[in-house]
PDB file of C-alpha atoms and ligand atoms in Angstrom:
ATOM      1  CA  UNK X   1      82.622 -53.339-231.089  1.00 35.00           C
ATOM      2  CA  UNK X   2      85.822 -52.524-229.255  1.00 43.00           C
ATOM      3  CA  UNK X   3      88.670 -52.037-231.195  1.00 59.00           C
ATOM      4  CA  UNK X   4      92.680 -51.556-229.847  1.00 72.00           C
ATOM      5  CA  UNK X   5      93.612 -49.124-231.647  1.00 88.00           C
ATOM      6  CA  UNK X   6      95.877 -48.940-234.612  1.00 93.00           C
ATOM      7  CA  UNK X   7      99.020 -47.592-235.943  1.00 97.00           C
ATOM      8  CA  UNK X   8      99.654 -46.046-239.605  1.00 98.00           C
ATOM      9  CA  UNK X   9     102.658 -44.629-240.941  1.00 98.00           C
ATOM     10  CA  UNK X  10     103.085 -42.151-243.266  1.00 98.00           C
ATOM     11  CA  UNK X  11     106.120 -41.939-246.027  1.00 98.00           C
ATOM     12  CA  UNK X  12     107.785 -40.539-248.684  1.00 98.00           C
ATOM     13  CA  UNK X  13     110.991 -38.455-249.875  1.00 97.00           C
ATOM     14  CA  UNK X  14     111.047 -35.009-248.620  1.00 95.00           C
ATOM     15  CA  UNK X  15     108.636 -32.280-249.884  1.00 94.00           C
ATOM     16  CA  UNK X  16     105.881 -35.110-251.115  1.00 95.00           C
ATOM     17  CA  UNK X  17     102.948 -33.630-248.643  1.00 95.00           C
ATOM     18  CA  UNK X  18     103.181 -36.228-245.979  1.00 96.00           C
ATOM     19  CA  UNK X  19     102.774 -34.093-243.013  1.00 95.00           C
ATOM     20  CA  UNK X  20      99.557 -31.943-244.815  1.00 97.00           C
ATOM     21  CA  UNK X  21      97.829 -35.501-245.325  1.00 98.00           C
ATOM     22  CA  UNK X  22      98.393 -36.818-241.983  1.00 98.00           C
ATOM     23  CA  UNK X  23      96.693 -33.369-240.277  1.00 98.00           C
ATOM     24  CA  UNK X  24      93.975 -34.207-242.878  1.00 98.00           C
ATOM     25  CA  UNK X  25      93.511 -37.495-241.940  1.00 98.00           C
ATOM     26  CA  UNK X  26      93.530 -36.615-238.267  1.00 98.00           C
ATOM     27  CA  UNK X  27      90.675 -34.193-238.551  1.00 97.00           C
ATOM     28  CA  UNK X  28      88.891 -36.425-240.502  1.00 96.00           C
ATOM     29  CA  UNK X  29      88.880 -38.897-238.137  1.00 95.00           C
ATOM     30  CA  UNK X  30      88.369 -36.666-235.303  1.00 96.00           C
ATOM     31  CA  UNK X  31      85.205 -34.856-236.850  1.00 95.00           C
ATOM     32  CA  UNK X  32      83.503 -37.623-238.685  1.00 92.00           C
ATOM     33  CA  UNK X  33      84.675 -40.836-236.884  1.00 91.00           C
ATOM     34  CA  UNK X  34      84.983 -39.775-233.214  1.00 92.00           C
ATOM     35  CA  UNK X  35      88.366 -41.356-232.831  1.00 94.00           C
ATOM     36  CA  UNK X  36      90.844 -40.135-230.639  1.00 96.00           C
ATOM     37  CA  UNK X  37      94.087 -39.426-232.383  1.00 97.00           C
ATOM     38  CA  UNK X  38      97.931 -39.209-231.471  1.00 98.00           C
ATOM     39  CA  UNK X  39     100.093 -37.945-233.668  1.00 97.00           C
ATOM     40  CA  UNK X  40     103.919 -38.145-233.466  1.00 97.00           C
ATOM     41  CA  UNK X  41     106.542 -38.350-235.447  1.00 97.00           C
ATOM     42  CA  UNK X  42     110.566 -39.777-236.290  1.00 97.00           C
ATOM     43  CA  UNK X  43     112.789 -37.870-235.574  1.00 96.00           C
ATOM     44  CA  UNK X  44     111.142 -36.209-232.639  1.00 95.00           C
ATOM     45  CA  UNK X  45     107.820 -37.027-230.747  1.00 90.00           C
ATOM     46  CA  UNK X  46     108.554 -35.359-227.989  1.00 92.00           C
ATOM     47  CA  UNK X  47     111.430 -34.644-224.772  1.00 94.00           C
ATOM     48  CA  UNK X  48     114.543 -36.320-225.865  1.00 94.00           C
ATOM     49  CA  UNK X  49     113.331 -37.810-229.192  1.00 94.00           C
ATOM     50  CA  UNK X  50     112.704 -33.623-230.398  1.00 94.00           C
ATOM     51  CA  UNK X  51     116.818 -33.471-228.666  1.00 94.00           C
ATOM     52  CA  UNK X  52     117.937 -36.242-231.028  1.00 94.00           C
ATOM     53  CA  UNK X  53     116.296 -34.477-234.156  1.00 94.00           C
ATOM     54  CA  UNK X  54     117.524 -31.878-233.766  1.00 94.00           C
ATOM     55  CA  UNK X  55     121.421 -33.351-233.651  1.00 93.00           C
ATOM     56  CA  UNK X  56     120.484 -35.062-236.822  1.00 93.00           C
ATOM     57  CA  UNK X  57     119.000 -32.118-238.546  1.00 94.00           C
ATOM     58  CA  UNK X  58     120.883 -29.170-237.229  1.00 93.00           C
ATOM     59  CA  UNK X  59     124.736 -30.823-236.677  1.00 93.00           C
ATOM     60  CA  UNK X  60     126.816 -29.281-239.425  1.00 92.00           C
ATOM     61  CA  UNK X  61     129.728 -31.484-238.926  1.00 93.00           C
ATOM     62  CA  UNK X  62     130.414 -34.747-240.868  1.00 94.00           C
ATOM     63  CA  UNK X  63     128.424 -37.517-239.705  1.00 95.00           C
ATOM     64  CA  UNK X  64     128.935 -41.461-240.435  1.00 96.00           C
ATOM     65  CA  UNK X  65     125.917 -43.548-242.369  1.00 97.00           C
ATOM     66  CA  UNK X  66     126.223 -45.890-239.110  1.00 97.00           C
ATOM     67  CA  UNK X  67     126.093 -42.921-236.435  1.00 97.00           C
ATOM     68  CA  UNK X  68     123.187 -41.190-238.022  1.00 97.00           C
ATOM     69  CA  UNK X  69     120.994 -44.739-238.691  1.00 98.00           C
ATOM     70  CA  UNK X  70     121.842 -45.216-234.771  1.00 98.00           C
ATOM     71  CA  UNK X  71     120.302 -42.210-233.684  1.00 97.00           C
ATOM     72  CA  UNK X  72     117.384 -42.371-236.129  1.00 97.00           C
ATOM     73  CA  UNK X  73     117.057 -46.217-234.655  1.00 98.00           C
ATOM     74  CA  UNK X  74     117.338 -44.454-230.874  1.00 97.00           C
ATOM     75  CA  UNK X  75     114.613 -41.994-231.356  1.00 97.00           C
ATOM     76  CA  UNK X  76     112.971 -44.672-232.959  1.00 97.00           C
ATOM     77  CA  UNK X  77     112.716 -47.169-229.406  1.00 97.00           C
ATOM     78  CA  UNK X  78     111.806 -43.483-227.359  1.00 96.00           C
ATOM     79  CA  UNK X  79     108.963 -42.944-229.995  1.00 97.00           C
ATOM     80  CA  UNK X  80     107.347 -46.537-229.622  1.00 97.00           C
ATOM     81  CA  UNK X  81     107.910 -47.428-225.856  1.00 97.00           C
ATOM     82  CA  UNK X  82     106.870 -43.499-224.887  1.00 96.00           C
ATOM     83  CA  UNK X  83     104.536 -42.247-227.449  1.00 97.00           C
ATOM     84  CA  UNK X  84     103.165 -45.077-229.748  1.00 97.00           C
ATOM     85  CA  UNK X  85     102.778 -48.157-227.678  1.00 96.00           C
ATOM     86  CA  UNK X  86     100.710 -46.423-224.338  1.00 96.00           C
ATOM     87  CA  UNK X  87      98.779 -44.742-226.919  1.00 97.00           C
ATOM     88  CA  UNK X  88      97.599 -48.024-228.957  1.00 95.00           C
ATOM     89  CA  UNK X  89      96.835 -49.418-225.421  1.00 94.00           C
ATOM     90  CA  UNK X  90      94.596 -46.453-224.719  1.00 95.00           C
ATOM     91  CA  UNK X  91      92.542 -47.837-228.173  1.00 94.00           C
ATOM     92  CA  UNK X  92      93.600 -44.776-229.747  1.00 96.00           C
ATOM     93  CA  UNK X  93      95.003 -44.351-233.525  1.00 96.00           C
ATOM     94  CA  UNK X  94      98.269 -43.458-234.115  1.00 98.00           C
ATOM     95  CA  UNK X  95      99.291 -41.310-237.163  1.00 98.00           C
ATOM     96  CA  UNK X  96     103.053 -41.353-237.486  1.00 98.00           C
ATOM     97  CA  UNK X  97     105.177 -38.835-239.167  1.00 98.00           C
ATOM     98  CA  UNK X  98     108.428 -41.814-240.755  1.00 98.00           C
ATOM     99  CA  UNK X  99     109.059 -44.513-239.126  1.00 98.00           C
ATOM    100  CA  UNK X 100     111.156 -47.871-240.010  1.00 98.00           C
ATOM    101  CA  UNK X 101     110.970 -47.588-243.434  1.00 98.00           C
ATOM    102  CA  UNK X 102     112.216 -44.581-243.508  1.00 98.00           C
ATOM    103  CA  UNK X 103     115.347 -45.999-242.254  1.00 98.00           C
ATOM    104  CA  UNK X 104     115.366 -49.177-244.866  1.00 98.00           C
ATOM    105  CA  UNK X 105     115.206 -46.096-247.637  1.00 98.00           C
ATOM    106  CA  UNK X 106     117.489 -43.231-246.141  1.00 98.00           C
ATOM    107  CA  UNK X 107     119.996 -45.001-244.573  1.00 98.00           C
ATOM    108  CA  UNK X 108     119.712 -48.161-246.476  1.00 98.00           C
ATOM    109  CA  UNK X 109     118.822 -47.376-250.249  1.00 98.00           C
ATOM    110  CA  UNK X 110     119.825 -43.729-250.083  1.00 97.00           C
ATOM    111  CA  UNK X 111     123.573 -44.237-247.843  1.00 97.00           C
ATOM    112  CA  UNK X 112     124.349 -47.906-248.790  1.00 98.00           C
ATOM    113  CA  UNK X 113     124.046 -48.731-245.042  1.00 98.00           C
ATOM    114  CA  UNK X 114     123.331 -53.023-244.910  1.00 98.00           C
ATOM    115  CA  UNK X 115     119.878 -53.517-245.093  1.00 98.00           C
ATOM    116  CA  UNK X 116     119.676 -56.752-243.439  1.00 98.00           C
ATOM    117  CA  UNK X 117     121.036 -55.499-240.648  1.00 98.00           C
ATOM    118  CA  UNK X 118     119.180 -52.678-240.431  1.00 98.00           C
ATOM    119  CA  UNK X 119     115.802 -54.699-240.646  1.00 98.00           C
ATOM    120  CA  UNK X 120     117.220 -56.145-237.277  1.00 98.00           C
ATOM    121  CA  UNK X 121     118.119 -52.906-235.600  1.00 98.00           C
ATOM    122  CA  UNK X 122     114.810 -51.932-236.543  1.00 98.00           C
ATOM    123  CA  UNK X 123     112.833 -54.878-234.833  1.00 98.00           C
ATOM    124  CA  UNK X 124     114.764 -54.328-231.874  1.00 98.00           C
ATOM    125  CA  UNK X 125     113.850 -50.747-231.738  1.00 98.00           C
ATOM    126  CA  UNK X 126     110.332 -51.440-232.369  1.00 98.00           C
ATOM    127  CA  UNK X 127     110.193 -54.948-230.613  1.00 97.00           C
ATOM    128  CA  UNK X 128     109.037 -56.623-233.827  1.00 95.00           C
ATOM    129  CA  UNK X 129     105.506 -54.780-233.880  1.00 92.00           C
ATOM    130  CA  UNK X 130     104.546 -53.454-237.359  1.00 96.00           C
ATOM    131  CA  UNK X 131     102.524 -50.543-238.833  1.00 97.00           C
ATOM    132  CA  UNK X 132      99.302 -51.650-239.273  1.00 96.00           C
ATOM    133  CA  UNK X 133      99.024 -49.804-242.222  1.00 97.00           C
ATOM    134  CA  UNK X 134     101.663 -47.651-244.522  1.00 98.00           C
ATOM    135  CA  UNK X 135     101.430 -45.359-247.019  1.00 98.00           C
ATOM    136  CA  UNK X 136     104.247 -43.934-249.339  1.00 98.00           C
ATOM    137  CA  UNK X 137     103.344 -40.156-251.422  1.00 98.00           C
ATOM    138  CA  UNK X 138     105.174 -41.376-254.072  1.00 98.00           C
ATOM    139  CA  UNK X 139     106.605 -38.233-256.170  1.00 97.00           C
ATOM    140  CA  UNK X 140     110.031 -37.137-258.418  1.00 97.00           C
ATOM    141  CA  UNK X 141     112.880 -35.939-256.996  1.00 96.00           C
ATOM    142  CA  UNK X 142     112.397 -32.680-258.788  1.00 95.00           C
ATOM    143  CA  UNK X 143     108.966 -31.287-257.880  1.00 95.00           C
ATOM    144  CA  UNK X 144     109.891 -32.233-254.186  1.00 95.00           C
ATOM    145  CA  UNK X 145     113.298 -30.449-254.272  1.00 93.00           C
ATOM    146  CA  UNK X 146     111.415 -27.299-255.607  1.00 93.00           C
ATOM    147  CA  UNK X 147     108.371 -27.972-252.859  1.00 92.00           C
ATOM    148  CA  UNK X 148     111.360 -27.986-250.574  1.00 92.00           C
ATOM    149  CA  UNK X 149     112.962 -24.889-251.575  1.00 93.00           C
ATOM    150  CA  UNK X 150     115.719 -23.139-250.534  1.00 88.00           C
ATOM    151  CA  UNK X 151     116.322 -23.431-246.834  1.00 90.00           C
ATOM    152  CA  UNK X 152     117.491 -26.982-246.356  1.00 90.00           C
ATOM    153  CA  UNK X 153     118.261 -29.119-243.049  1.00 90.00           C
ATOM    154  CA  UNK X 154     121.182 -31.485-243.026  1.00 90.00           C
ATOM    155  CA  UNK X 155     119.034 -34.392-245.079  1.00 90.00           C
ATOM    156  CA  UNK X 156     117.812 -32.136-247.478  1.00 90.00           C
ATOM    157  CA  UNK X 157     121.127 -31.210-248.235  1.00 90.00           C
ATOM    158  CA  UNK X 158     121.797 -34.786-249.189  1.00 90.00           C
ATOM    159  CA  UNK X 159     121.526 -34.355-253.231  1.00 92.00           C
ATOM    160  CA  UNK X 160     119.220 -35.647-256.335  1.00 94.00           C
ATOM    161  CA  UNK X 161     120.767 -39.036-256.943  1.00 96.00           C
ATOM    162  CA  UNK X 162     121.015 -39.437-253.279  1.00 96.00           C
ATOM    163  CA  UNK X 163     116.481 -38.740-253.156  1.00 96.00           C
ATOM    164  CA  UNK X 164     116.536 -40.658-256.262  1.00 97.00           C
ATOM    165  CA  UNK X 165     118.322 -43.750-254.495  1.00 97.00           C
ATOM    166  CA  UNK X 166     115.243 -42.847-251.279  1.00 98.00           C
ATOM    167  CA  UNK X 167     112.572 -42.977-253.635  1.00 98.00           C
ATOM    168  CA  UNK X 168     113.550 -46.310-255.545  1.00 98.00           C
ATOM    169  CA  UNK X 169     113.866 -47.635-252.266  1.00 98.00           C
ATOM    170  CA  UNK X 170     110.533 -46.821-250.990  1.00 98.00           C
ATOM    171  CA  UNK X 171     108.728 -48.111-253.816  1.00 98.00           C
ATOM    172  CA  UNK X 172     110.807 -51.726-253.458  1.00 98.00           C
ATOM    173  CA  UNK X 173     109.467 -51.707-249.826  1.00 98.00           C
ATOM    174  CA  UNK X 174     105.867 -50.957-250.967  1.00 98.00           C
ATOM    175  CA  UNK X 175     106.883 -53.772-253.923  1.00 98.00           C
ATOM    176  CA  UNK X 176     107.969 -56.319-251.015  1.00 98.00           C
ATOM    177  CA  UNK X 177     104.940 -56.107-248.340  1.00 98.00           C
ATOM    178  CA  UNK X 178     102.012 -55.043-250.728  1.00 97.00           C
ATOM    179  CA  UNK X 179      99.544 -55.917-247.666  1.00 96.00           C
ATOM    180  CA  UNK X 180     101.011 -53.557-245.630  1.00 97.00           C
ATOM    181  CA  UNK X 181     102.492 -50.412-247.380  1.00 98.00           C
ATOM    182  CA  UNK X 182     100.396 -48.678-250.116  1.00 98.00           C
ATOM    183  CA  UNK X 183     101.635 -46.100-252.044  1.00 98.00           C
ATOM    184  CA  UNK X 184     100.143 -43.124-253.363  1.00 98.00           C
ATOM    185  CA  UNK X 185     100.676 -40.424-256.497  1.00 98.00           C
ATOM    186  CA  UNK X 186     101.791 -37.312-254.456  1.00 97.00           C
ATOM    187  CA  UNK X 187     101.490 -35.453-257.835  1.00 96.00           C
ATOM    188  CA  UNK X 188      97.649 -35.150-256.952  1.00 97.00           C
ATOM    189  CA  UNK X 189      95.326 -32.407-255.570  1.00 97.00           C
ATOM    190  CA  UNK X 190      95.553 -32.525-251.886  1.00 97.00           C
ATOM    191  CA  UNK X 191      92.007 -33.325-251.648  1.00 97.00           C
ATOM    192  CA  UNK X 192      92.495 -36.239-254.170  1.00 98.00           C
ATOM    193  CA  UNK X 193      94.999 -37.688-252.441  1.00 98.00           C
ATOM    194  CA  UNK X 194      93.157 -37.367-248.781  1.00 98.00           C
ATOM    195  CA  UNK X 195      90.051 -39.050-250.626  1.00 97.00           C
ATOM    196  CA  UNK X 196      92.719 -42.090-251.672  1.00 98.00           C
ATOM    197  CA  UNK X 197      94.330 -41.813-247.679  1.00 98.00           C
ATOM    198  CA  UNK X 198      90.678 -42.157-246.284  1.00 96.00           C
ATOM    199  CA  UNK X 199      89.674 -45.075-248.128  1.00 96.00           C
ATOM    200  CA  UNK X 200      93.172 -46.995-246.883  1.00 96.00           C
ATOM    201  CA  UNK X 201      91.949 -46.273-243.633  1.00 95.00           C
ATOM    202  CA  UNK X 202      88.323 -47.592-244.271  1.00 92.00           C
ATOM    203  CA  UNK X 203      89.880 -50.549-245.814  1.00 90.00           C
ATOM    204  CA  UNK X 204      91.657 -51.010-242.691  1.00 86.00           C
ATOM    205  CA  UNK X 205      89.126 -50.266-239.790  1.00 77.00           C
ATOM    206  CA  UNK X 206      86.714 -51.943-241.775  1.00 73.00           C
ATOM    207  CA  UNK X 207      88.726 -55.192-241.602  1.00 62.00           C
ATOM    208  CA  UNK X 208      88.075 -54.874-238.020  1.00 55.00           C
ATOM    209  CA  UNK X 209      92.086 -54.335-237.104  1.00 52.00           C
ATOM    210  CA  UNK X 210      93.561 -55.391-233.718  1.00 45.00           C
ATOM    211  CA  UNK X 211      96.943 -54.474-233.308  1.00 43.00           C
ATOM    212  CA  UNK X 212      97.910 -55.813-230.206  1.00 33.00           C
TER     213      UNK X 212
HETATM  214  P1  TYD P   1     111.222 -34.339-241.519  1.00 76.67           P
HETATM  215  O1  TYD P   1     111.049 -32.944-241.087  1.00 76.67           O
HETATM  216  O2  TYD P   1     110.354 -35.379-240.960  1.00 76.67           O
HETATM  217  O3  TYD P   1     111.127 -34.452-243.060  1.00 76.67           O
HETATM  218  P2  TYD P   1     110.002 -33.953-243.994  1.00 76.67           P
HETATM  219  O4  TYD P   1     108.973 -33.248-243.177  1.00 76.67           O
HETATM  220  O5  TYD P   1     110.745 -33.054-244.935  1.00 76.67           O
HETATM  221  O6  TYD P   1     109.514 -35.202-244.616  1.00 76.67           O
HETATM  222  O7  TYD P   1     112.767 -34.644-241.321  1.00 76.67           O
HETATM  223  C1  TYD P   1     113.239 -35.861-241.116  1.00 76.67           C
HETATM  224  C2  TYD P   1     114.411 -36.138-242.017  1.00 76.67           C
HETATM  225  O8  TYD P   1     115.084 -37.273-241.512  1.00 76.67           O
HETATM  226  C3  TYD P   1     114.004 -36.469-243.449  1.00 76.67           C
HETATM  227  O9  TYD P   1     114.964 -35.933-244.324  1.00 76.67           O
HETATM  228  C4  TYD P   1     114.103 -37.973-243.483  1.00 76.67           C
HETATM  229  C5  TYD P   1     115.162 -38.291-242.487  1.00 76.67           C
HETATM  230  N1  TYD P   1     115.048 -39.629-241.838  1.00 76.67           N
HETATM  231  C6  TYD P   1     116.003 -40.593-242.117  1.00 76.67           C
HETATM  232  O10 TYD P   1     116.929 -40.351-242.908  1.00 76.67           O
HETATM  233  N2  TYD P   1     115.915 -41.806-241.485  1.00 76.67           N
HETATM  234  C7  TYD P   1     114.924 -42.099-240.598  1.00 76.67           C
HETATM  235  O11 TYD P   1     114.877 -43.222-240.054  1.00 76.67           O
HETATM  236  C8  TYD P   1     113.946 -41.084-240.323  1.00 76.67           C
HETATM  237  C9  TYD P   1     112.851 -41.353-239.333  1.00 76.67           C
HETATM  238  C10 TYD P   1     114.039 -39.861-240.958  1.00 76.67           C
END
């Protein structure tokens, strides 16, 4: 059977365990599958993308909601034409650390940026192609500001009703494309909640994906 390759997504409000369950998932499919993985993430990646995250972590000065969805949206087209895309071609799956709906919660939902237009900006960052699946650690705003702790980037600096605003957001994305984005109790045991992530993915590559 030859299969393309695929692309997931991984999501959630700061401090919900995203990153731990995507090195899960990775190892899982690396020790039990035989799948090659990539792993990457928004902001960053690699080369200039890890440049622009660190402007939009690190910069201390004020920043406007349009300037900082602009360079999430710019790292955004470096990740997918340098990173995602060859690697899907390759047939390999592609675990991604935020991607655009990250943008539709931060920047839209959590800093009242249009969300309209960011849907476009998105597609034309990503040239249209979708996640072929996404999954949102759903938790409160208070056990992931405590899993965060003390030292805080820019973002993380952002506030409780501003994570509140994120996390309503999220959850209307999962509400709006139920096919695509899945969400997840982040409240769980780790290994709970890699069971839950490895049956999406069975769901998924046992549907025989093709994301090209
Ligand atoms: P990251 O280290 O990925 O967050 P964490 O590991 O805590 O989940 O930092 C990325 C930050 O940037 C995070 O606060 C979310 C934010 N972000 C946006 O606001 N918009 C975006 O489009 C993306 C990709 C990230």
């Amino acid at each position: 059977m030859s299969k393309k390759g695929c692309f997931i997504t991984f999501e959630g409000i700061d401090g919900c365990g995203k990153t731990t369950q995507m090195e899960l998932l990775q190892k899982y499919l690396e020790n039990h599958k035989g799948l090659t993985v990539l792993k990457t993430r928004e902001p960053g990646g690699k080369g200039l993308g890890e440049e622009v995250r660190k402007l939009l972590l690190n910069y201390d000065g004020e920043v406007s909601p349009k300037c900082e969805s602009f360079l999430f949206l710019a790292d955004r087209a470096q990740n997918i034409d340098i990173i995602v895309n060859p690697a899907i071609e390759r047939g390999e799956v592609v675990l991604c650390d935020r991607h655009t709906d990250s943008t539709i919660a931060y920047q839209g939902f959590g800093r009242g940026v249009n969300i309209e237009e960011l849907k476009k900006l998105n597609d034309l960052a990503t040239g249209g192609k979708k996640p072929d699946l996404t999954i949102v650690f759903d938790i409160d705003v208070e056990t992931s500001m405590k899993r965060v702790g003390k030292a805080r980037d820019r973002m993380e600096e952002s506030g409780e009703k501003f994570f509140e605003a994120v996390r309503l957001g999220y959850l209307e994305i999962a509400n709006s494309e139920p096919e695509r984005v899945k969400v997840i109790d982040a409240t769980q045991t780790i290994e709970e909640i890699h069971e839950q992530v490895v049956s999406l993915f069975e769901g998924l590559w046992g549907a025989d994906v093709v994301c090209l």
